[in-house]
XYZ file of C-alpha atoms in Angstrom:
113
model
C 0.000 0.000 0.000
C 3.026 2.278 0.100
C 2.786 5.162 -2.376
C -0.871 4.469 -2.960
C -3.143 7.385 -2.059
C -5.999 6.433 0.229
C -8.871 8.690 1.086
C -9.572 6.891 4.357
C -8.280 3.953 6.367
C -5.377 2.988 8.613
C -1.738 2.995 7.525
C 1.652 2.854 9.241
C 4.007 5.806 8.981
C 7.314 3.909 9.389
C 6.801 0.766 7.410
C 5.807 -2.220 9.556
C 6.402 -0.691 12.996
C 6.047 2.695 14.523
C 3.289 5.206 14.633
C -0.074 4.526 13.139
C -1.977 7.206 11.291
C -5.740 6.971 10.900
C -7.077 8.913 7.954
C -10.804 9.580 7.849
C -12.395 11.751 5.219
C -15.950 12.405 4.161
C -16.928 11.808 0.558
C -17.043 14.955 -1.580
C -20.299 16.902 -1.352
C -21.110 16.104 -4.972
C -21.035 12.360 -4.344
C -23.122 12.765 -1.181
C -25.871 14.632 -3.047
C -25.820 12.078 -5.865
C -26.154 9.306 -3.316
C -29.020 11.070 -1.526
C -30.663 11.883 -4.866
C -30.529 8.209 -5.913
C -32.783 7.193 -3.006
C -35.677 9.246 -4.385
C -38.296 7.417 -6.474
C -37.881 7.897 -10.224
C -40.971 10.123 -10.685
C -39.650 12.517 -8.038
C -36.200 12.551 -9.673
C -37.737 13.370 -13.071
C -39.863 16.096 -11.504
C -36.814 17.637 -9.840
C -34.657 17.402 -12.975
C -37.323 18.850 -15.291
C -39.380 20.938 -12.898
C -36.548 22.961 -11.440
C -35.366 24.383 -14.797
C -38.975 25.149 -15.755
C -39.497 27.020 -12.486
C -36.324 29.015 -13.078
C -37.436 29.945 -16.600
C -40.858 30.978 -15.326
C -39.262 33.064 -12.591
C -37.001 34.800 -15.132
C -39.446 35.399 -17.990
C -43.036 35.220 -16.775
C -42.908 36.587 -13.225
C -41.539 40.078 -14.072
C -44.111 40.483 -16.837
C -46.898 39.291 -14.558
C -45.884 41.754 -11.840
C -45.742 44.568 -14.403
C -49.238 43.722 -15.685
C -50.504 43.433 -12.141
C -49.210 46.911 -11.297
C -50.772 48.292 -14.515
C -54.077 46.690 -13.570
C -53.938 48.198 -10.097
C -53.196 51.624 -11.621
C -56.110 51.217 -14.106
C -53.807 51.419 -17.139
C -55.469 48.499 -18.925
C -57.552 48.317 -22.056
C -61.205 47.713 -21.290
C -61.842 43.991 -20.822
C -58.178 42.925 -20.802
C -57.265 40.507 -18.037
C -53.964 40.214 -16.204
C -53.320 36.827 -17.815
C -53.915 38.228 -21.311
C -51.559 41.132 -20.580
C -48.921 38.745 -19.225
C -49.236 36.479 -22.259
C -48.941 39.453 -24.617
C -45.847 40.870 -22.887
C -44.139 37.461 -22.717
C -44.762 36.958 -26.452
C -43.375 40.445 -27.071
C -40.286 39.652 -25.032
C -39.738 36.374 -26.914
C -40.174 38.187 -30.260
C -37.702 40.925 -29.287
C -35.157 38.328 -28.122
C -35.533 36.386 -31.372
C -34.962 39.578 -33.412
C -31.835 40.348 -31.374
C -30.438 36.860 -32.028
C -31.221 37.156 -35.747
C -29.398 40.493 -35.884
C -26.387 38.975 -34.110
C -26.402 36.001 -36.520
C -26.510 38.348 -39.530
C -23.629 40.395 -38.110
C -21.535 37.281 -37.487
C -22.339 35.859 -40.949
C -21.407 39.169 -42.587
C -17.825 39.039 -41.304
């Protein structure tokens, strides 16, 4: 075992006799979370893997637009008959359209070089 790196266990410092060193180390945090994650049932794992990114995207794109429409509604700056959900949907579609146009402009600029 000499020269071999061990993450935990018992080894002698001076060959066969002498002091004994006990090395104990915890597994890296990444392996611990993987191990804990593997005990979850598969539907829960799929929900966590897919649901978490969806929640993040909703929090980034939909929530600010919803809050903006909500504040417009409270300030009576709505068209007659427009609901908060319709306003949110319209502003999210506008944001997606503006982002797509920006990416197209960047692609044209890169292709033109």
